[in-house]
Amino acid sequence: MTFHTISDYGNGSEEGGYYGTGLYVGGSRQAPRLHEYRGDPDLCDVNRFKRAN
């Protein structure tokens, strides 16, 4: 994923303020989980995403 507009990160088209990341998938087919690491993956500091209806 690439985010082009992020508050306080600069104008992506003019200042090179793009941010890209990937998501990791865990869990099972019935109960999948998405997460991403914040910083160094060895620190296990993650953002977890919750499913919403």
XYZ file of C-alpha atoms in Angstrom:
53
model
C 0.000 0.000 0.000
C 1.117 3.527 -0.685
C -0.415 6.520 1.048
C -0.195 9.804 -0.817
C -1.805 12.158 1.704
C -0.818 11.954 5.357
C -1.253 14.770 7.861
C 2.078 16.425 8.742
C 4.015 14.194 6.324
C 4.347 16.631 3.454
C 2.805 16.849 0.029
C 3.513 13.540 -1.709
C 3.431 14.894 -5.244
C 5.704 17.871 -4.522
C 7.898 16.995 -1.539
C 8.275 13.223 -1.798
C 6.063 12.604 1.243
C 4.791 9.150 0.265
C 4.590 6.357 2.818
C 4.358 2.693 1.892
C 3.787 -0.398 3.967
C 2.680 -3.993 3.747
C 0.273 -5.962 5.894
C 0.889 -9.350 7.450
C -1.875 -11.941 7.569
C -2.297 -14.376 10.446
C -5.027 -16.458 11.999
C -7.210 -18.816 9.998
C -9.499 -18.595 6.996
C -12.484 -18.267 9.338
C -10.834 -15.658 11.582
C -8.072 -13.843 9.642
C -5.953 -11.169 11.337
C -4.126 -8.272 9.689
C -1.226 -6.449 11.298
C 1.822 -4.367 10.495
C 5.015 -3.762 12.425
C 5.836 -0.290 13.764
C 9.563 0.111 13.307
C 11.809 -2.889 13.922
C 9.905 -6.220 13.669
C 12.223 -7.671 16.349
C 10.599 -5.323 18.884
C 7.138 -6.862 18.202
C 5.443 -3.455 18.309
C 2.471 -3.907 15.971
C -0.674 -2.200 14.718
C -3.586 -4.645 14.689
C -6.608 -4.087 12.498
C -10.113 -4.983 13.693
C -12.852 -6.097 11.374
C -15.847 -3.744 11.236
C -19.248 -4.223 9.686
